[in-house]
Amino acid sequence: MSEEKKRFIQEFVPGKQITLSHLIANPNPDMFQKLGIQQAGALGIMTCTPSETVIIAGDLATKAANVSIGFLDRFTGSLVIVGSVSEVDMAMSEINRFLSERLGYTPALITKS
């Protein structure tokens, strides 16, 4: 008698959360060229689920601080914001605060390098 193999399928069902929130201060200028975005003092990288949340995050960032959007992808939930270190930090803090307090999202600690 042969043993039947069972197959398990695991799915990830994301909740309402900011999954990554990282600030890169004074990145190497080559990074900006490789990313195809304007050079500035800092990059802020965020990912959000559901992915469409990144549209709200981008809007919040530009209203909360003097930053620009380097990249926004509503299909992956990726957001890159560009500006001075303090402005990027302020924008990322406001995104985390608003999504957490107003929309019930799980925020992410802003890590820095």
JSON list of C-alpha atoms in Angstrom, two decimals:
[
{"chain": "A", "resi": 1, "resn": "MET", "atom": "CA", "xyz": [0.00, 0.00, 0.00]},
{"chain": "A", "resi": 2, "resn": "SER", "atom": "CA", "xyz": [1.45, 3.37, -0.98]},
{"chain": "A", "resi": 3, "resn": "GLU", "atom": "CA", "xyz": [1.19, 6.38, 1.20]},
{"chain": "A", "resi": 4, "resn": "GLU", "atom": "CA", "xyz": [-0.75, 9.25, -0.32]},
{"chain": "A", "resi": 5, "resn": "LYS", "atom": "CA", "xyz": [1.03, 12.58, -0.28]},
{"chain": "A", "resi": 6, "resn": "LYS", "atom": "CA", "xyz": [-0.97, 15.54, 0.90]},
{"chain": "A", "resi": 7, "resn": "ARG", "atom": "CA", "xyz": [-0.45, 18.97, -0.47]},
{"chain": "A", "resi": 8, "resn": "PHE", "atom": "CA", "xyz": [-0.89, 22.07, 1.69]},
{"chain": "A", "resi": 9, "resn": "ILE", "atom": "CA", "xyz": [-1.43, 25.51, 0.25]},
{"chain": "A", "resi": 10, "resn": "GLN", "atom": "CA", "xyz": [-0.74, 28.44, 2.50]},
{"chain": "A", "resi": 11, "resn": "GLU", "atom": "CA", "xyz": [-2.08, 31.88, 1.73]},
{"chain": "A", "resi": 12, "resn": "PHE", "atom": "CA", "xyz": [-1.12, 35.21, 3.20]},
{"chain": "A", "resi": 13, "resn": "VAL", "atom": "CA", "xyz": [-4.10, 37.45, 3.79]},
{"chain": "A", "resi": 14, "resn": "PRO", "atom": "CA", "xyz": [-2.76, 40.86, 4.72]},
{"chain": "A", "resi": 15, "resn": "GLY", "atom": "CA", "xyz": [-4.48, 43.08, 7.20]},
{"chain": "A", "resi": 16, "resn": "LYS", "atom": "CA", "xyz": [-4.47, 46.83, 7.38]},
{"chain": "A", "resi": 17, "resn": "GLN", "atom": "CA", "xyz": [-0.84, 47.59, 8.15]},
{"chain": "A", "resi": 18, "resn": "ILE", "atom": "CA", "xyz": [2.30, 49.45, 7.30]},
{"chain": "A", "resi": 19, "resn": "THR", "atom": "CA", "xyz": [4.74, 46.61, 6.73]},
{"chain": "A", "resi": 20, "resn": "LEU", "atom": "CA", "xyz": [7.95, 48.63, 6.28]},
{"chain": "A", "resi": 21, "resn": "SER", "atom": "CA", "xyz": [8.88, 52.15, 7.29]},
{"chain": "A", "resi": 22, "resn": "HIS", "atom": "CA", "xyz": [12.57, 52.96, 6.81]},
{"chain": "A", "resi": 23, "resn": "LEU", "atom": "CA", "xyz": [14.48, 56.23, 6.45]},
{"chain": "A", "resi": 24, "resn": "ILE", "atom": "CA", "xyz": [17.85, 56.31, 4.70]},
{"chain": "A", "resi": 25, "resn": "ALA", "atom": "CA", "xyz": [19.78, 59.45, 5.65]},
{"chain": "A", "resi": 26, "resn": "ASN", "atom": "CA", "xyz": [22.37, 60.76, 3.20]},
{"chain": "A", "resi": 27, "resn": "PRO", "atom": "CA", "xyz": [22.22, 57.86, 0.76]},
{"chain": "A", "resi": 28, "resn": "ASN", "atom": "CA", "xyz": [24.99, 57.31, -1.76]},
{"chain": "A", "resi": 29, "resn": "PRO", "atom": "CA", "xyz": [24.27, 59.47, -4.83]},
{"chain": "A", "resi": 30, "resn": "ASP", "atom": "CA", "xyz": [24.41, 56.36, -7.02]},
{"chain": "A", "resi": 31, "resn": "MET", "atom": "CA", "xyz": [21.20, 55.16, -5.37]},
{"chain": "A", "resi": 32, "resn": "PHE", "atom": "CA", "xyz": [19.27, 58.12, -6.75]},
{"chain": "A", "resi": 33, "resn": "GLN", "atom": "CA", "xyz": [20.63, 57.53, -10.24]},
{"chain": "A", "resi": 34, "resn": "LYS", "atom": "CA", "xyz": [19.82, 53.81, -10.12]},
{"chain": "A", "resi": 35, "resn": "LEU", "atom": "CA", "xyz": [16.31, 54.56, -8.84]},
{"chain": "A", "resi": 36, "resn": "GLY", "atom": "CA", "xyz": [15.85, 57.31, -11.42]},
{"chain": "A", "resi": 37, "resn": "ILE", "atom": "CA", "xyz": [14.77, 59.91, -8.87]},
{"chain": "A", "resi": 38, "resn": "GLN", "atom": "CA", "xyz": [15.99, 63.35, -7.82]},
{"chain": "A", "resi": 39, "resn": "GLN", "atom": "CA", "xyz": [18.83, 63.54, -5.34]},
{"chain": "A", "resi": 40, "resn": "ALA", "atom": "CA", "xyz": [18.07, 64.78, -1.82]},
{"chain": "A", "resi": 41, "resn": "GLY", "atom": "CA", "xyz": [19.21, 64.35, 1.77]},
{"chain": "A", "resi": 42, "resn": "ALA", "atom": "CA", "xyz": [17.06, 61.32, 2.52]},
{"chain": "A", "resi": 43, "resn": "LEU", "atom": "CA", "xyz": [14.90, 58.54, 1.14]},
{"chain": "A", "resi": 44, "resn": "GLY", "atom": "CA", "xyz": [11.85, 57.25, 2.97]},
{"chain": "A", "resi": 45, "resn": "ILE", "atom": "CA", "xyz": [10.73, 53.75, 2.01]},
{"chain": "A", "resi": 46, "resn": "MET", "atom": "CA", "xyz": [7.33, 52.39, 3.00]},
{"chain": "A", "resi": 47, "resn": "THR", "atom": "CA", "xyz": [5.12, 49.48, 2.07]},
{"chain": "A", "resi": 48, "resn": "CYS", "atom": "CA", "xyz": [1.46, 49.29, 2.94]},
{"chain": "A", "resi": 49, "resn": "THR", "atom": "CA", "xyz": [-1.25, 46.65, 2.83]},
{"chain": "A", "resi": 50, "resn": "PRO", "atom": "CA", "xyz": [-3.74, 46.72, 1.28]},
{"chain": "A", "resi": 51, "resn": "SER", "atom": "CA", "xyz": [-1.57, 48.10, -1.50]},
{"chain": "A", "resi": 52, "resn": "GLU", "atom": "CA", "xyz": [-3.99, 50.86, -2.52]},
{"chain": "A", "resi": 53, "resn": "THR", "atom": "CA", "xyz": [-3.28, 52.50, 0.84]},
{"chain": "A", "resi": 54, "resn": "VAL", "atom": "CA", "xyz": [-0.08, 53.83, -0.69]},
{"chain": "A", "resi": 55, "resn": "ILE", "atom": "CA", "xyz": [-2.15, 56.44, -2.55]},
{"chain": "A", "resi": 56, "resn": "ILE", "atom": "CA", "xyz": [-3.36, 57.83, 0.79]},
{"chain": "A", "resi": 57, "resn": "ALA", "atom": "CA", "xyz": [0.18, 57.62, 2.20]},
{"chain": "A", "resi": 58, "resn": "GLY", "atom": "CA", "xyz": [1.62, 59.58, -0.73]},
{"chain": "A", "resi": 59, "resn": "ASP", "atom": "CA", "xyz": [-1.00, 62.28, -0.32]},
{"chain": "A", "resi": 60, "resn": "LEU", "atom": "CA", "xyz": [-0.36, 62.50, 3.42]},
{"chain": "A", "resi": 61, "resn": "ALA", "atom": "CA", "xyz": [3.41, 62.72, 2.91]},
{"chain": "A", "resi": 62, "resn": "THR", "atom": "CA", "xyz": [3.25, 65.68, 0.53]},
{"chain": "A", "resi": 63, "resn": "LYS", "atom": "CA", "xyz": [0.75, 67.53, 2.74]},
{"chain": "A", "resi": 64, "resn": "ALA", "atom": "CA", "xyz": [2.63, 66.90, 6.00]},
{"chain": "A", "resi": 65, "resn": "ALA", "atom": "CA", "xyz": [6.14, 67.91, 4.92]},
{"chain": "A", "resi": 66, "resn": "ASN", "atom": "CA", "xyz": [8.23, 69.39, 2.14]},
{"chain": "A", "resi": 67, "resn": "VAL", "atom": "CA", "xyz": [8.87, 66.09, 0.38]},
{"chain": "A", "resi": 68, "resn": "SER", "atom": "CA", "xyz": [8.31, 64.76, -3.10]},
{"chain": "A", "resi": 69, "resn": "ILE", "atom": "CA", "xyz": [7.22, 61.35, -4.27]},
{"chain": "A", "resi": 70, "resn": "GLY", "atom": "CA", "xyz": [10.08, 59.44, -5.84]},
{"chain": "A", "resi": 71, "resn": "PHE", "atom": "CA", "xyz": [8.04, 56.31, -6.52]},
{"chain": "A", "resi": 72, "resn": "LEU", "atom": "CA", "xyz": [4.51, 55.10, -5.81]},
{"chain": "A", "resi": 73, "resn": "ASP", "atom": "CA", "xyz": [3.08, 51.74, -6.88]},
{"chain": "A", "resi": 74, "resn": "ARG", "atom": "CA", "xyz": [-0.55, 51.03, -6.03]},
{"chain": "A", "resi": 75, "resn": "PHE", "atom": "CA", "xyz": [-0.17, 47.38, -7.02]},
{"chain": "A", "resi": 76, "resn": "THR", "atom": "CA", "xyz": [2.67, 46.53, -4.62]},
{"chain": "A", "resi": 77, "resn": "GLY", "atom": "CA", "xyz": [1.99, 49.17, -1.96]},
{"chain": "A", "resi": 78, "resn": "SER", "atom": "CA", "xyz": [5.49, 50.63, -2.31]},
{"chain": "A", "resi": 79, "resn": "LEU", "atom": "CA", "xyz": [6.23, 54.29, -1.64]},
{"chain": "A", "resi": 80, "resn": "VAL", "atom": "CA", "xyz": [9.52, 56.19, -1.81]},
{"chain": "A", "resi": 81, "resn": "ILE", "atom": "CA", "xyz": [9.56, 59.77, -0.61]},
{"chain": "A", "resi": 82, "resn": "VAL", "atom": "CA", "xyz": [12.45, 62.18, -1.07]},
{"chain": "A", "resi": 83, "resn": "GLY", "atom": "CA", "xyz": [13.53, 65.26, 0.86]},
{"chain": "A", "resi": 84, "resn": "SER", "atom": "CA", "xyz": [15.66, 66.41, 3.76]},
{"chain": "A", "resi": 85, "resn": "VAL", "atom": "CA", "xyz": [16.16, 63.99, 6.64]},
{"chain": "A", "resi": 86, "resn": "SER", "atom": "CA", "xyz": [13.87, 65.94, 8.98]},
{"chain": "A", "resi": 87, "resn": "GLU", "atom": "CA", "xyz": [11.13, 66.42, 6.36]},
{"chain": "A", "resi": 88, "resn": "VAL", "atom": "CA", "xyz": [11.12, 62.74, 5.35]},
{"chain": "A", "resi": 89, "resn": "ASP", "atom": "CA", "xyz": [11.00, 61.74, 9.02]},
{"chain": "A", "resi": 90, "resn": "MET", "atom": "CA", "xyz": [8.08, 64.12, 9.61]},
{"chain": "A", "resi": 91, "resn": "ALA", "atom": "CA", "xyz": [6.17, 62.77, 6.60]},
{"chain": "A", "resi": 92, "resn": "MET", "atom": "CA", "xyz": [6.69, 59.14, 7.60]},
{"chain": "A", "resi": 93, "resn": "SER", "atom": "CA", "xyz": [5.62, 59.86, 11.17]},
{"chain": "A", "resi": 94, "resn": "GLU", "atom": "CA", "xyz": [2.44, 61.53, 9.96]},
{"chain": "A", "resi": 95, "resn": "ILE", "atom": "CA", "xyz": [1.62, 58.62, 7.64]},
{"chain": "A", "resi": 96, "resn": "ASN", "atom": "CA", "xyz": [2.02, 56.15, 10.51]},
{"chain": "A", "resi": 97, "resn": "ARG", "atom": "CA", "xyz": [0.00, 58.34, 12.89]},
{"chain": "A", "resi": 98, "resn": "PHE", "atom": "CA", "xyz": [-2.89, 59.01, 10.52]},
{"chain": "A", "resi": 99, "resn": "LEU", "atom": "CA", "xyz": [-3.27, 55.45, 9.26]},
{"chain": "A", "resi": 100, "resn": "SER", "atom": "CA", "xyz": [-3.11, 54.12, 12.81]},
{"chain": "A", "resi": 101, "resn": "GLU", "atom": "CA", "xyz": [-5.37, 56.64, 14.57]},
{"chain": "A", "resi": 102, "resn": "ARG", "atom": "CA", "xyz": [-7.89, 57.38, 11.82]},
{"chain": "A", "resi": 103, "resn": "LEU", "atom": "CA", "xyz": [-8.06, 54.18, 9.79]},
{"chain": "A", "resi": 104, "resn": "GLY", "atom": "CA", "xyz": [-7.13, 51.50, 12.33]},
{"chain": "A", "resi": 105, "resn": "TYR", "atom": "CA", "xyz": [-3.94, 50.33, 10.64]},
{"chain": "A", "resi": 106, "resn": "THR", "atom": "CA", "xyz": [-1.08, 48.66, 12.48]},
{"chain": "A", "resi": 107, "resn": "PRO", "atom": "CA", "xyz": [1.80, 51.17, 12.27]},
{"chain": "A", "resi": 108, "resn": "ALA", "atom": "CA", "xyz": [5.47, 50.32, 11.74]},
{"chain": "A", "resi": 109, "resn": "LEU", "atom": "CA", "xyz": [8.40, 51.57, 13.75]},
{"chain": "A", "resi": 110, "resn": "ILE", "atom": "CA", "xyz": [10.43, 53.96, 11.61]},
{"chain": "A", "resi": 111, "resn": "THR", "atom": "CA", "xyz": [13.88, 52.42, 11.32]},
{"chain": "A", "resi": 112, "resn": "LYS", "atom": "CA", "xyz": [16.84, 54.51, 10.19]},
{"chain": "A", "resi": 113, "resn": "SER", "atom": "CA", "xyz": [20.18, 53.98, 8.54]}
]
